[in-house]
Amino acid sequence: QVQLQESGPGLVKPSETLSLTCTVSGGSISSYYWSWIRQPPGKGLEWIGYVYYTGTTNYNPSLKSRVTISLDTSKNQFSLKLNSVTAADTAVYFCARGSRELELRDFDPWGQGTLVTVSS
Amino acid sequence: DIQMTQSPSTLSASVGDRVTITCRASRSISSWLAWYQQKPGKAPKLLIYKASSLDSGVPSRFSGSRSGTEFTLTISSLQPDDFATYYCQQYNDYSPTTFGQGTKVEIK
């Protein structure tokens, strides 16, 4: 059974770069789309972007200028970098997999999520 | 972006009630819609995909339907474990894929 686990700093200073890693266990990175999704405290879900197992990426236009998502197949991990953060980027960040091989669609499974707070 | 408008924002119901949540897309998304359940402090859990297909292991009291650009999640008989927040997601257009704002189902 595939499991995802987010890791990274829980506190980032304004104007700096938020960096998170998602480690995939119980399965391979191959043949799937891998996404980052965030949820500000008490609010709804926002898709940030995906990386395909080939390395192809696609980002939410609202964040595109600040986001990079990359893959490390040797470690079975993918990563998120969000630069020039502000308090508005404070959120729980989830990593998730596309539910079906080779298809862009819904998300399953998800990581447990990690809270990142932007504050000086 | 395709806007997903969920209603109601909050729903108060009792165990055993039939519950209906609606999600309306701002334009056609065919049947490319998923429903998720989220409990406090947890990740969302996929319930339904392609508007009406039940994900593996999801109780049969959950069902989904589509009428044009309006989608419905129905819980036929609300159980204590069902009190949670529910989100829809459209994946017809992945630039970007978008979620509804959520419906919180609380105890009446």
Short mmCIF file of C-alpha atoms in Angstrom, two decimals:
data_model
loop_
_atom_site.label_atom_id
_atom_site.label_comp_id
_atom_site.label_asym_id
_atom_site.label_seq_id
_atom_site.Cartn_x
_atom_site.Cartn_y
_atom_site.Cartn_z
CA GLN A 1 0.00 0.00 0.00
CA VAL A 2 1.49 3.31 -1.08
CA GLN A 3 2.09 5.87 1.65
CA LEU A 4 3.21 9.48 1.37
CA GLN A 5 4.99 11.52 4.03
CA GLU A 6 5.75 15.24 3.94
CA SER A 7 8.83 16.66 5.63
CA GLY A 8 10.44 20.06 5.98
CA PRO A 9 10.65 23.15 8.20
CA GLY A 10 7.49 24.16 10.02
CA LEU A 11 8.51 27.82 10.21
CA VAL A 12 9.72 30.00 7.35
CA LYS A 13 10.54 33.70 7.45
CA PRO A 14 8.77 36.16 5.14
CA SER A 15 10.50 36.64 1.75
CA GLU A 16 12.36 33.32 2.13
CA THR A 17 11.80 30.00 0.35
CA LEU A 18 9.52 27.27 1.61
CA SER A 19 10.96 23.81 0.88
CA LEU A 20 9.14 20.54 1.44
CA THR A 21 9.79 16.94 0.43
CA CYS A 22 7.32 14.10 -0.01
CA THR A 23 8.68 10.59 0.44
CA VAL A 24 6.79 7.78 -1.29
CA SER A 25 6.92 4.34 0.30
CA GLY A 26 5.32 1.04 -0.66
CA GLY A 27 5.37 1.82 -4.36
CA SER A 28 7.23 3.49 -7.20
CA ILE A 29 7.16 7.05 -8.46
CA SER A 30 6.71 5.66 -11.98
CA SER A 31 3.55 6.06 -14.04
CA TYR A 32 1.77 8.58 -11.81
CA TYR A 33 1.16 12.29 -11.39
CA TRP A 34 2.36 13.68 -8.04
CA SER A 35 0.83 16.87 -6.66
CA TRP A 36 1.13 19.41 -3.89
CA ILE A 37 -2.06 20.85 -2.41
CA ARG A 38 -2.38 23.34 0.43
CA GLN A 39 -5.03 24.38 2.94
CA PRO A 40 -4.79 27.63 4.94
CA PRO A 41 -6.03 27.24 8.51
CA GLY A 42 -9.82 26.97 8.56
CA LYS A 43 -10.09 27.32 4.78
CA GLY A 44 -10.46 25.22 1.64
CA LEU A 45 -8.08 23.31 -0.61
CA GLU A 46 -5.84 24.84 -3.28
CA TRP A 47 -3.90 22.78 -5.82
CA ILE A 48 -0.34 24.06 -6.20
CA GLY A 49 0.99 21.90 -9.03
CA TYR A 50 2.14 18.49 -10.17
CA VAL A 51 5.16 16.65 -11.45
CA TYR A 52 4.69 13.65 -13.72
CA TYR A 53 7.06 10.68 -13.37
CA THR A 54 8.72 11.81 -16.61
CA GLY A 55 9.61 15.14 -14.98
CA THR A 56 6.93 17.19 -16.73
CA THR A 57 5.42 19.83 -14.48
CA ASN A 58 2.30 21.99 -14.39
CA TYR A 59 1.54 24.71 -11.87
CA ASN A 60 -1.46 26.69 -10.69
CA PRO A 61 -1.26 29.98 -12.62
CA SER A 62 -1.88 31.87 -9.37
CA LEU A 63 1.43 30.54 -7.98
CA LYS A 64 3.37 29.73 -11.12
CA SER A 65 5.92 32.54 -10.81
CA ARG A 66 7.01 31.32 -7.35
CA VAL A 67 6.74 27.51 -7.53
CA THR A 68 9.08 24.71 -8.52
CA ILE A 69 8.19 21.04 -8.14
CA SER A 70 10.82 18.42 -8.87
CA LEU A 71 11.35 14.68 -8.72
CA ASP A 72 14.13 12.48 -7.33
CA THR A 73 13.36 9.00 -8.59
CA SER A 74 16.47 7.52 -6.95
CA LYS A 75 15.07 8.46 -3.54
CA ASN A 76 11.38 7.97 -4.45
CA GLN A 77 10.73 11.58 -3.48
CA PHE A 78 9.33 14.74 -4.97
CA SER A 79 9.78 18.25 -3.67
CA LEU A 80 8.14 21.66 -3.50
CA LYS A 81 9.86 25.02 -3.45
CA LEU A 82 7.83 28.18 -3.01
CA ASN A 83 9.82 31.39 -2.97
CA SER A 84 9.17 34.90 -1.67
CA VAL A 85 6.68 33.64 0.90
CA THR A 86 4.32 35.85 2.88
CA ALA A 87 1.89 35.22 5.72
CA ALA A 88 -0.70 34.28 3.08
CA ASP A 89 1.34 31.15 2.36
CA THR A 90 0.78 29.84 5.88
CA ALA A 91 -1.06 26.55 5.39
CA VAL A 92 -1.08 22.82 5.82
CA TYR A 93 0.73 21.42 2.79
CA PHE A 94 -0.30 18.00 1.48
CA CYS A 95 1.38 15.82 -1.09
CA ALA A 96 -0.86 13.49 -3.07
CA ARG A 97 -0.80 11.03 -5.94
CA GLY A 98 -3.11 10.80 -8.90
CA SER A 99 -5.44 7.91 -8.23
CA ARG A 100 -4.84 6.10 -11.54
CA GLU A 101 -1.68 5.39 -13.48
CA LEU A 102 -0.96 7.70 -16.41
CA GLU A 103 -4.10 9.79 -15.76
CA LEU A 104 -4.60 13.34 -14.55
CA ARG A 105 -7.54 13.11 -12.20
CA ASP A 106 -8.48 12.87 -8.54
CA PHE A 107 -6.07 12.34 -5.67
CA ASP A 108 -5.48 9.16 -3.72
CA PRO A 109 -3.58 8.60 -1.53
CA TRP A 110 -2.59 11.77 0.35
CA GLY A 111 0.13 12.45 2.86
CA GLN A 112 -0.92 13.42 6.38
CA GLY A 113 -0.04 17.06 5.76
CA THR A 114 2.47 19.39 7.38
CA LEU A 115 1.78 22.85 8.76
CA VAL A 116 4.07 25.57 7.50
CA THR A 117 3.88 28.93 9.22
CA VAL A 118 5.36 32.05 7.66
CA SER A 119 6.45 34.40 10.38
CA SER A 120 9.49 36.38 11.45
CA ASP B 1 -10.38 28.86 -13.95
CA ILE B 2 -13.46 26.69 -13.51
CA GLN B 3 -15.30 27.81 -10.38
CA MET B 4 -16.88 25.14 -8.19
CA THR B 5 -19.71 26.44 -6.01
CA GLN B 6 -20.71 24.16 -3.17
CA SER B 7 -23.87 24.45 -1.11
CA PRO B 8 -24.68 24.63 1.67
CA SER B 9 -21.55 25.81 3.50
CA THR B 10 -22.78 24.18 6.69
CA LEU B 11 -25.42 21.53 7.20
CA SER B 12 -26.87 20.44 10.54
CA ALA B 13 -28.27 16.94 10.56
CA SER B 14 -29.04 13.99 12.81
CA VAL B 15 -27.92 10.39 12.68
CA GLY B 16 -30.13 8.56 10.21
CA ASP B 17 -30.93 11.63 8.12
CA ARG B 18 -30.60 11.70 4.35
CA VAL B 19 -28.10 14.40 3.45
CA THR B 20 -27.51 16.09 0.10
CA ILE B 21 -24.62 18.36 -0.85
CA THR B 22 -24.47 20.17 -4.18
CA CYS B 23 -21.56 21.36 -6.28
CA ARG B 24 -22.12 23.49 -9.38
CA ALA B 25 -19.43 24.04 -12.02
CA SER B 26 -19.08 27.38 -13.80
CA ARG B 27 -18.90 25.53 -17.12
CA SER B 28 -19.09 22.00 -18.45
CA ILE B 29 -16.75 19.50 -16.81
CA SER B 30 -18.39 16.37 -18.24
CA SER B 31 -18.35 13.87 -15.35
CA TRP B 32 -14.84 14.71 -14.21
CA LEU B 33 -15.70 15.37 -10.60
CA ALA B 34 -14.57 13.84 -7.33
CA TRP B 35 -15.87 14.08 -3.78
CA TYR B 36 -13.70 13.96 -0.66
CA GLN B 37 -14.35 13.69 3.06
CA GLN B 38 -12.05 15.50 5.47
CA LYS B 39 -11.98 15.19 9.24
CA PRO B 40 -10.20 17.72 11.50
CA GLY B 41 -6.42 17.37 11.38
CA LYS B 42 -6.55 14.73 8.64
CA ALA B 43 -6.00 14.60 4.92
CA PRO B 44 -9.00 14.43 2.59
CA LYS B 45 -10.19 10.96 1.70
CA LEU B 46 -11.48 10.15 -1.78
CA LEU B 47 -15.11 8.99 -1.71
CA ILE B 48 -16.37 9.25 -5.28
CA TYR B 49 -14.72 9.75 -8.65
CA LYS B 50 -16.07 10.42 -12.12
CA ALA B 51 -19.17 11.94 -10.53
CA SER B 52 -20.81 8.67 -9.47
CA SER B 53 -18.22 5.90 -9.02
CA LEU B 54 -17.67 4.82 -5.42
CA ASP B 55 -14.03 4.43 -4.45
CA SER B 56 -12.94 1.10 -3.03
CA GLY B 57 -13.98 0.55 0.58
CA VAL B 58 -16.37 3.50 0.73
CA PRO B 59 -19.73 2.59 2.31
CA SER B 60 -22.64 2.23 -0.06
CA ARG B 61 -24.65 4.89 1.81
CA PHE B 62 -22.56 7.40 -0.16
CA SER B 63 -23.58 8.10 -3.74
CA GLY B 64 -22.96 10.73 -6.37
CA SER B 65 -24.90 11.99 -9.36
CA ARG B 66 -24.72 14.54 -12.14
CA SER B 67 -27.23 16.71 -13.93
CA GLY B 68 -25.51 18.94 -16.45
CA THR B 69 -23.08 21.09 -14.48
CA GLU B 70 -24.71 20.30 -11.13
CA PHE B 71 -23.35 17.47 -9.04
CA THR B 72 -24.75 15.93 -5.89
CA LEU B 73 -23.27 13.92 -3.07
CA THR B 74 -25.89 12.02 -1.08
CA ILE B 75 -25.51 10.21 2.21
CA SER B 76 -28.57 7.98 2.47
CA SER B 77 -28.49 7.50 6.25
CA LEU B 78 -26.04 9.69 8.14
CA GLN B 79 -23.79 7.80 10.55
CA PRO B 80 -21.74 9.20 13.47
CA ASP B 81 -18.53 8.69 11.46
CA ASP B 82 -19.87 10.91 8.65
CA PHE B 83 -19.69 14.21 10.52
CA ALA B 84 -16.93 15.93 8.59
CA THR B 85 -16.28 18.47 5.83
CA TYR B 86 -16.87 17.46 2.23
CA TYR B 87 -15.19 18.90 -0.85
CA CYS B 88 -15.77 18.50 -4.56
CA GLN B 89 -12.95 18.72 -7.12
CA GLN B 90 -13.21 19.20 -10.89
CA TYR B 91 -10.49 17.62 -13.00
CA ASN B 92 -11.82 18.33 -16.48
CA ASP B 93 -9.40 21.26 -16.70
CA TYR B 94 -6.08 20.90 -14.90
CA SER B 95 -5.00 24.50 -15.45
CA PRO B 96 -5.85 24.52 -12.63
CA THR B 97 -7.85 21.72 -11.06
CA THR B 98 -10.16 23.37 -8.53
CA PHE B 99 -12.08 22.50 -5.40
CA GLY B 100 -15.37 23.67 -3.97
CA GLN B 101 -15.20 25.71 -0.78
CA GLY B 102 -16.41 22.80 1.36
CA THR B 103 -19.55 21.75 3.23
CA LYS B 104 -19.33 21.07 6.93
CA VAL B 105 -21.79 18.44 8.14
CA GLU B 106 -22.38 18.94 11.84
CA ILE B 107 -24.52 17.34 14.50
CA LYS B 108 -27.98 18.89 14.90
#
